[in-house]
Structures are given as C-alpha cells and as structure tokens.
Amino acid sequence: MEDAVLFDARDDGIAVITLNRPQTRNCLSAEVRAGLFAAWDRFERDPALRIAILTGAGAKAFCAGGDLREMVETGMAEPPRDMFPVPYDTIELSKPTIAAVNGAAFAGGWMIAQACDLCVASTTARFAVTEVKVGRSSPWAAPLIHMIPQRIMMEILLTGTPITAARAYEIGLVNRLAEPADLLDTALDLAATVLAGAPLSVRAARETVMVATEMGRSAALQSARHACARAYRSADAQEGPAAFAEKRAPRWTGSEPVRLRAE
C-alpha cells in the first residue's frame, strides 16, 4: 500500500512531509495520523534536518480535517489528548516548521497548519474552522488569538465559513501567497532563507516568539534572555561578526557554547 505520509529528507537540510491521501482529501485518518507521528519523530531525531515543510498531495486539499466516518463508527466524543500529531503540542519539536497549504485546510487541517511556525498558501487554498457545522468543537483554536484579531477569530469559529487564501494573508494567518504551481518552491525558498541564519540564533528567535505569546512583558523579556544566552555564547556568535568584517559568507557550525575570554 502506498505510504499515507511521504517523507523527503533533502540534502539541503529541509524535510518535506506530504499527506498522501488525496482521494480522501488528506483527512486525518488513523493511517495518516500514524504516518505523521512517525514523520515528525524522524524529522526531530535527524540532526541533518533543520526545518520541515508540511504539505498535502493533490490540488484539492491540504487536509480536510478529522475522519468523520471514523468518529461515527467509534462513537467518538472528546478526542483523546494525543490523538492528533500537532507540532509543538502533542509533538515535541525543537526545529522550525512551514505549512505549505495547497488546497482546503478545514478543521483539523487548519489545526495542523496553524501549529506550524510559518505558512505559505496557494492562491486557490481555503481555510475554515468547520466544527460548528458538524456538532464538534475546536479547543485547539485557542492560540489563534495570538495570530489574528479577536473579532475575526470570533466570526471564523462561530460561523464555520471558509475564507480565501487572500483573506488569510490579509489577516496575518498566512506569510506568503503563491500560484499553485509555485507553492512548494515558495515554501522551499522561505525555508532556505531561515536556514541561512545561524542555527542556534534561529532556535533562540523561535523561542523568543513563543515566550512572547505566553507571558507578560517583563516575564517574556526574562525568558527570552535565557533562551538567547546559548546563541550568544556559541562559536557562531563570533563567526558572524568576523564574516561581516571580512566581507565573506558566514560558516555556521551550530556548535555548543564556548568559553569566551574575560575582558
């Protein structure tokens, strides 16, 4: 049987993870969930891979959400806490991720796209939190308040009405738009831009954003300083200024912190 989730470990440090059930609109069936859990684990454990792109096969859907047929057959009420492979939630990741949304991202599809750090969308993509239309709920949408305005979030959740990719970009849910044929290349370009930075600095930058969404100003500043200390003490913190002064491209190592000379 063809793999439900494809994994492409590229030589440039980018992992491309593809939901591969276009005939069921890449819904989060048991086999897709299992494949996605395994893919995220493989990505996190491979030191050669520094950023991942999550996308869907086919032109119609990125992911249409949970498997409603499975919910009916099992009489599912509240889903188990660990049922869905959600980056940085039920999946522990320390590396950045990009959602490349190629079509409909509904319900659970929106959930996993929202969980990624960055989002590139095809101009034909659509987004919707459709749970109110099928008697379900969307507690996973709570972090959305840090991404879009409250009134817009309220309308999206209360109505379940899809929004276009252009609207998603307008409200700040999407970072970049691309024509369908250019979607993956656009995501790869964004990933390469992230990879151009020093690895420890990129990690610290991501942690800074996350603590800023979870804490008040003073606590966030304190936590961000702690998160950035490792990058400041690294070999790359010396390599970057040196490369700038010598007018050359930096050679990042992502090495552990080094002991600096006392001034």
mmCIF file of C-alpha atoms in Angstrom, residues 2-263:
data_model
loop_
_atom_site.group_PDB
_atom_site.id
_atom_site.type_symbol
_atom_site.label_atom_id
_atom_site.label_comp_id
_atom_site.label_asym_id
_atom_site.label_seq_id
_atom_site.Cartn_x
_atom_site.Cartn_y
_atom_site.Cartn_z
ATOM 1 C CA GLU A 2 1.240 3.453 -0.861
ATOM 2 C CA ASP A 3 2.536 5.391 2.140
ATOM 3 C CA ALA A 4 -0.098 7.584 3.742
ATOM 4 C CA VAL A 5 2.589 10.173 4.544
ATOM 5 C CA LEU A 6 5.649 10.743 2.375
ATOM 6 C CA PHE A 7 8.984 11.908 3.786
ATOM 7 C CA ASP A 8 11.660 13.562 1.651
ATOM 8 C CA ALA A 9 14.906 14.233 3.527
ATOM 9 C CA ARG A 10 16.660 16.699 1.248
ATOM 10 C CA ASP A 11 20.418 17.274 1.191
ATOM 11 C CA ASP A 12 19.928 20.967 1.999
ATOM 12 C CA GLY A 13 18.590 20.262 5.488
ATOM 13 C CA ILE A 14 14.918 20.593 4.560
ATOM 14 C CA ALA A 15 12.418 17.801 5.193
ATOM 15 C CA VAL A 16 9.298 17.792 3.009
ATOM 16 C CA ILE A 17 6.434 15.892 4.641
ATOM 17 C CA THR A 18 3.423 15.183 2.404
ATOM 18 C CA LEU A 19 -0.004 13.946 3.453
ATOM 19 C CA ASN A 20 -0.617 11.405 0.719
ATOM 20 C CA ARG A 21 -4.288 10.504 0.670
ATOM 21 C CA PRO A 22 -5.714 12.911 -1.950
ATOM 22 C CA GLN A 23 -8.635 10.565 -2.634
ATOM 23 C CA THR A 24 -9.907 11.278 0.904
ATOM 24 C CA ARG A 25 -8.783 14.925 0.819
ATOM 25 C CA ASN A 26 -5.856 14.012 3.076
ATOM 26 C CA CYS A 27 -8.149 13.749 6.098
ATOM 27 C CA LEU A 28 -6.560 12.739 9.386
ATOM 28 C CA SER A 29 -7.456 9.061 9.266
ATOM 29 C CA ALA A 30 -5.720 6.567 11.546
ATOM 30 C CA GLU A 31 -3.118 5.709 8.908
ATOM 31 C CA VAL A 32 -2.380 9.370 8.148
ATOM 32 C CA ARG A 33 -2.087 10.169 11.847
ATOM 33 C CA ALA A 34 0.321 7.273 12.374
ATOM 34 C CA GLY A 35 2.383 8.313 9.377
ATOM 35 C CA LEU A 36 2.512 11.901 10.532
ATOM 36 C CA PHE A 37 3.569 10.967 14.079
ATOM 37 C CA ALA A 38 6.398 8.908 12.574
ATOM 38 C CA ALA A 39 7.409 11.675 10.156
ATOM 39 C CA TRP A 40 7.651 14.347 12.864
ATOM 40 C CA ASP A 41 9.674 11.980 15.043
ATOM 41 C CA ARG A 42 12.063 11.235 12.183
ATOM 42 C CA PHE A 43 12.484 14.939 11.471
ATOM 43 C CA GLU A 44 13.240 15.808 15.100
ATOM 44 C CA ARG A 45 15.743 12.986 15.539
ATOM 45 C CA ASP A 46 17.775 13.652 12.373
ATOM 46 C CA PRO A 47 20.454 16.286 13.129
ATOM 47 C CA ALA A 48 20.977 16.900 9.407
ATOM 48 C CA LEU A 49 17.402 18.168 9.046
ATOM 49 C CA ARG A 50 16.871 21.712 10.325
ATOM 50 C CA ILE A 51 13.442 22.749 9.022
ATOM 51 C CA ALA A 52 10.345 20.914 7.767
ATOM 52 C CA ILE A 53 7.665 21.742 5.216
ATOM 53 C CA LEU A 54 4.260 20.098 5.644
ATOM 54 C CA THR A 55 2.017 19.898 2.588
ATOM 55 C CA GLY A 56 -0.686 17.740 1.019
ATOM 56 C CA ALA A 57 -0.863 15.666 -2.148
ATOM 57 C CA GLY A 58 -3.264 16.699 -4.887
ATOM 58 C CA ALA A 59 -4.740 20.041 -5.820
ATOM 59 C CA LYS A 60 -7.985 19.962 -3.842
ATOM 60 C CA ALA A 61 -6.978 19.671 -0.216
ATOM 61 C CA PHE A 62 -4.106 20.250 2.156
ATOM 62 C CA CYS A 63 -6.129 18.408 4.791
ATOM 63 C CA ALA A 64 -9.909 18.299 5.135
ATOM 64 C CA GLY A 65 -9.723 17.643 8.879
ATOM 65 C CA GLY A 66 -10.549 14.640 11.029
ATOM 66 C CA ASP A 67 -12.042 11.452 9.671
ATOM 67 C CA LEU A 68 -15.764 11.992 10.357
ATOM 68 C CA ARG A 69 -16.585 8.445 9.289
ATOM 69 C CA GLU A 70 -14.221 7.138 11.957
ATOM 70 C CA MET A 71 -15.879 9.381 14.544
ATOM 71 C CA VAL A 72 -19.298 7.942 13.670
ATOM 72 C CA GLU A 73 -18.094 4.334 13.669
ATOM 73 C CA THR A 74 -16.354 4.670 17.036
ATOM 74 C CA GLY A 75 -18.964 6.925 18.661
ATOM 75 C CA MET A 76 -16.155 9.314 19.474
ATOM 76 C CA ALA A 77 -16.957 12.070 21.950
ATOM 77 C CA GLU A 78 -13.976 14.198 23.025
ATOM 78 C CA PRO A 79 -10.884 13.069 21.080
ATOM 79 C CA PRO A 80 -8.047 11.630 23.186
ATOM 80 C CA ARG A 81 -5.440 14.244 24.047
ATOM 81 C CA ASP A 82 -2.755 12.506 21.977
ATOM 82 C CA MET A 83 -4.932 11.535 19.022
ATOM 83 C CA PHE A 84 -3.662 14.119 16.534
ATOM 84 C CA PRO A 85 0.003 14.842 15.659
ATOM 85 C CA VAL A 86 0.089 18.600 16.324
ATOM 86 C CA PRO A 87 3.549 20.225 16.166
ATOM 87 C CA TYR A 88 4.725 21.773 19.451
ATOM 88 C CA ASP A 89 1.639 20.404 21.208
ATOM 89 C CA THR A 90 1.261 16.636 21.093
ATOM 90 C CA ILE A 91 4.540 16.501 19.149
ATOM 91 C CA GLU A 92 7.714 17.827 20.787
ATOM 92 C CA LEU A 93 9.791 19.695 18.212
ATOM 93 C CA SER A 94 12.772 21.985 18.626
ATOM 94 C CA LYS A 95 13.062 22.981 14.959
ATOM 95 C CA PRO A 96 11.025 25.382 12.788
ATOM 96 C CA THR A 97 8.211 24.234 10.509
ATOM 97 C CA ILE A 98 6.355 25.630 7.498
ATOM 98 C CA ALA A 99 2.880 24.682 6.317
ATOM 99 C CA ALA A 100 2.547 24.742 2.514
ATOM 100 C CA VAL A 101 -1.229 24.795 2.099
ATOM 101 C CA ASN A 102 -2.167 23.585 -1.383
ATOM 102 C CA GLY A 103 -5.957 23.433 -1.060
ATOM 103 C CA ALA A 104 -8.647 23.186 1.601
ATOM 104 C CA ALA A 105 -7.372 23.388 5.180
ATOM 105 C CA PHE A 106 -10.534 22.698 7.148
ATOM 106 C CA ALA A 107 -10.983 21.834 10.840
ATOM 107 C CA GLY A 108 -8.047 19.551 11.723
ATOM 108 C CA GLY A 109 -6.344 20.725 8.536
ATOM 109 C CA TRP A 110 -6.452 24.289 9.829
ATOM 110 C CA MET A 111 -5.262 22.924 13.199
ATOM 111 C CA ILE A 112 -2.028 21.434 11.864
ATOM 112 C CA ALA A 113 -1.377 24.384 9.530
ATOM 113 C CA GLN A 114 -1.906 26.801 12.419
ATOM 114 C CA ALA A 115 0.510 24.819 14.591
ATOM 115 C CA CYS A 116 3.386 25.271 12.138
ATOM 116 C CA ASP A 117 5.606 28.307 12.659
ATOM 117 C CA LEU A 118 5.114 29.754 9.192
ATOM 118 C CA CYS A 119 2.518 29.305 6.456
ATOM 119 C CA VAL A 120 2.695 29.578 2.670
ATOM 120 C CA ALA A 121 -0.587 29.169 0.810
ATOM 121 C CA SER A 122 -1.638 28.567 -2.752
ATOM 122 C CA THR A 123 -3.881 31.274 -4.147
ATOM 123 C CA THR A 124 -6.540 28.565 -4.504
ATOM 124 C CA ALA A 125 -6.325 27.448 -0.867
ATOM 125 C CA ARG A 126 -9.190 27.916 1.573
ATOM 126 C CA PHE A 127 -9.241 27.850 5.351
ATOM 127 C CA ALA A 128 -12.116 27.052 7.707
ATOM 128 C CA VAL A 129 -12.801 26.010 11.285
ATOM 129 C CA THR A 130 -15.894 23.971 10.485
ATOM 130 C CA GLU A 131 -16.576 22.253 13.800
ATOM 131 C CA VAL A 132 -19.800 24.178 14.480
ATOM 132 C CA LYS A 133 -21.252 22.726 11.272
ATOM 133 C CA VAL A 134 -20.831 19.126 12.451
ATOM 134 C CA GLY A 135 -21.538 19.471 16.172
ATOM 135 C CA ARG A 136 -17.903 19.231 17.201
ATOM 136 C CA SER A 137 -15.624 21.787 18.883
ATOM 137 C CA SER A 138 -12.245 23.415 18.359
ATOM 138 C CA PRO A 139 -10.302 23.961 21.615
ATOM 139 C CA TRP A 140 -7.111 23.719 19.580
ATOM 140 C CA ALA A 141 -8.000 27.092 18.026
ATOM 141 C CA ALA A 142 -7.314 28.983 21.273
ATOM 142 C CA PRO A 143 -3.747 30.034 20.257
ATOM 143 C CA LEU A 144 -5.244 31.661 17.159
ATOM 144 C CA ILE A 145 -5.882 34.773 19.262
ATOM 145 C CA HIS A 146 -2.131 35.468 19.093
ATOM 146 C CA MET A 147 -2.233 35.420 15.286
ATOM 147 C CA ILE A 148 -5.378 37.275 14.229
ATOM 148 C CA PRO A 149 -7.748 39.890 15.740
ATOM 149 C CA GLN A 150 -10.419 38.765 18.194
ATOM 150 C CA ARG A 151 -13.428 39.815 16.103
ATOM 151 C CA ILE A 152 -12.138 37.941 13.073
ATOM 152 C CA MET A 153 -11.387 34.854 15.152
ATOM 153 C CA MET A 154 -14.876 35.026 16.628
ATOM 154 C CA GLU A 155 -16.510 35.110 13.198
ATOM 155 C CA ILE A 156 -14.386 32.253 11.876
ATOM 156 C CA LEU A 157 -15.216 29.971 14.806
ATOM 157 C CA LEU A 158 -18.881 30.932 15.180
ATOM 158 C CA THR A 159 -19.815 30.634 11.514
ATOM 159 C CA GLY A 160 -17.528 27.914 10.173
ATOM 160 C CA THR A 161 -17.476 29.817 6.885
ATOM 161 C CA PRO A 162 -14.340 29.267 4.762
ATOM 162 C CA ILE A 163 -12.023 32.162 3.979
ATOM 163 C CA THR A 164 -9.883 32.513 0.890
ATOM 164 C CA ALA A 165 -6.099 32.398 0.842
ATOM 165 C CA ALA A 166 -6.069 36.125 0.083
ATOM 166 C CA ARG A 167 -8.182 36.806 3.187
ATOM 167 C CA ALA A 168 -5.959 34.536 5.280
ATOM 168 C CA TYR A 169 -2.953 36.537 4.102
ATOM 169 C CA GLU A 170 -4.744 39.825 4.784
ATOM 170 C CA ILE A 171 -5.496 38.937 8.425
ATOM 171 C CA GLY A 172 -1.994 37.616 9.101
ATOM 172 C CA LEU A 173 -2.625 33.865 9.148
ATOM 173 C CA VAL A 174 -0.507 33.309 6.029
ATOM 174 C CA ASN A 175 3.034 34.601 5.458
ATOM 175 C CA ARG A 176 3.242 34.253 1.680
ATOM 176 C CA LEU A 177 0.921 33.525 -1.237
ATOM 177 C CA ALA A 178 1.956 31.591 -4.328
ATOM 178 C CA GLU A 179 0.408 30.376 -7.529
ATOM 179 C CA PRO A 180 -0.422 26.650 -7.247
ATOM 180 C CA ALA A 181 2.490 25.549 -9.424
ATOM 181 C CA ASP A 182 4.908 27.653 -7.379
ATOM 182 C CA LEU A 183 3.728 26.688 -3.893
ATOM 183 C CA LEU A 184 6.447 24.209 -2.950
ATOM 184 C CA ASP A 185 9.207 26.326 -4.486
ATOM 185 C CA THR A 186 7.966 29.315 -2.493
ATOM 186 C CA ALA A 187 7.986 27.259 0.704
ATOM 187 C CA LEU A 188 11.459 25.945 -0.108
ATOM 188 C CA ASP A 189 12.679 29.498 -0.708
ATOM 189 C CA LEU A 190 11.317 30.578 2.668
ATOM 190 C CA ALA A 191 12.922 27.548 4.325
ATOM 191 C CA ALA A 192 16.267 28.334 2.682
ATOM 192 C CA THR A 193 16.062 31.897 3.988
ATOM 193 C CA VAL A 194 15.581 30.562 7.521
ATOM 194 C CA LEU A 195 18.455 28.114 7.055
ATOM 195 C CA ALA A 196 20.760 30.962 6.043
ATOM 196 C CA GLY A 197 20.728 32.115 9.656
ATOM 197 C CA ALA A 198 22.896 30.706 12.428
ATOM 198 C CA PRO A 199 21.212 27.543 13.762
ATOM 199 C CA LEU A 200 21.321 28.490 17.441
ATOM 200 C CA SER A 201 20.172 32.027 16.656
ATOM 201 C CA VAL A 202 17.217 30.689 14.673
ATOM 202 C CA ARG A 203 16.278 28.428 17.568
ATOM 203 C CA ALA A 204 16.542 31.298 20.040
ATOM 204 C CA ALA A 205 14.449 33.526 17.773
ATOM 205 C CA ARG A 206 11.697 30.942 17.621
ATOM 206 C CA GLU A 207 11.716 30.509 21.389
ATOM 207 C CA THR A 208 11.569 34.292 21.816
ATOM 208 C CA VAL A 209 8.399 34.484 19.726
ATOM 209 C CA MET A 210 6.774 31.652 21.659
ATOM 210 C CA VAL A 211 7.513 33.026 25.146
ATOM 211 C CA ALA A 212 6.280 36.436 23.999
ATOM 212 C CA THR A 213 2.877 34.930 23.173
ATOM 213 C CA GLU A 214 2.572 33.186 26.532
ATOM 214 C CA MET A 215 3.804 35.734 29.061
ATOM 215 C CA GLY A 216 3.538 39.340 30.116
ATOM 216 C CA ARG A 217 6.184 41.837 29.018
ATOM 217 C CA SER A 218 8.608 41.512 31.936
ATOM 218 C CA ALA A 219 8.408 37.724 32.168
ATOM 219 C CA ALA A 220 8.787 37.397 28.390
ATOM 220 C CA LEU A 221 11.903 39.575 28.399
ATOM 221 C CA GLN A 222 13.462 37.488 31.167
ATOM 222 C CA SER A 223 12.641 34.196 29.445
ATOM 223 C CA ALA A 224 13.845 35.487 26.066
ATOM 224 C CA ARG A 225 17.191 36.493 27.548
ATOM 225 C CA HIS A 226 17.561 32.998 28.922
ATOM 226 C CA ALA A 227 16.582 31.440 25.577
ATOM 227 C CA CYS A 228 19.132 33.574 23.714
ATOM 228 C CA ALA A 229 22.071 33.009 26.077
ATOM 229 C CA ARG A 230 23.117 29.779 24.355
ATOM 230 C CA ALA A 231 23.317 31.526 20.986
ATOM 231 C CA TYR A 232 25.318 34.430 22.413
ATOM 232 C CA ARG A 233 27.885 32.027 23.886
ATOM 233 C CA SER A 234 28.238 29.938 20.733
ATOM 234 C CA ALA A 235 31.068 29.879 18.208
ATOM 235 C CA ASP A 236 28.647 31.258 15.619
ATOM 236 C CA ALA A 237 28.252 34.440 17.673
ATOM 237 C CA GLN A 238 31.919 35.118 16.954
ATOM 238 C CA GLU A 239 31.837 33.823 13.384
ATOM 239 C CA GLY A 240 29.009 36.149 12.303
ATOM 240 C CA PRO A 241 30.742 39.461 13.118
ATOM 241 C CA ALA A 242 34.035 38.097 11.784
ATOM 242 C CA ALA A 243 32.453 37.150 8.459
ATOM 243 C CA PHE A 244 30.826 40.573 8.201
ATOM 244 C CA ALA A 245 34.126 42.342 8.866
ATOM 245 C CA GLU A 246 35.932 40.154 6.325
ATOM 246 C CA LYS A 247 33.150 40.609 3.722
ATOM 247 C CA ARG A 248 32.502 36.877 3.292
ATOM 248 C CA ALA A 249 29.628 34.480 3.853
ATOM 249 C CA PRO A 250 29.499 33.109 7.398
ATOM 250 C CA ARG A 251 30.321 29.462 8.018
ATOM 251 C CA TRP A 252 27.825 28.380 10.655
ATOM 252 C CA THR A 253 28.595 25.343 12.790
ATOM 253 C CA GLY A 254 25.703 25.356 15.270
ATOM 254 C CA SER A 255 28.287 24.291 17.858
ATOM 255 C CA GLU A 256 27.729 24.201 21.585
ATOM 256 C CA PRO A 257 28.563 27.305 23.644
ATOM 257 C CA VAL A 258 32.239 28.101 24.029
ATOM 258 C CA ARG A 259 34.086 29.771 26.862
ATOM 259 C CA LEU A 260 34.961 33.325 25.890
ATOM 260 C CA ARG A 261 37.994 35.222 27.076
ATOM 261 C CA ALA A 262 37.430 37.534 30.006
ATOM 262 C CA GLU A 263 37.559 41.174 29.022
#
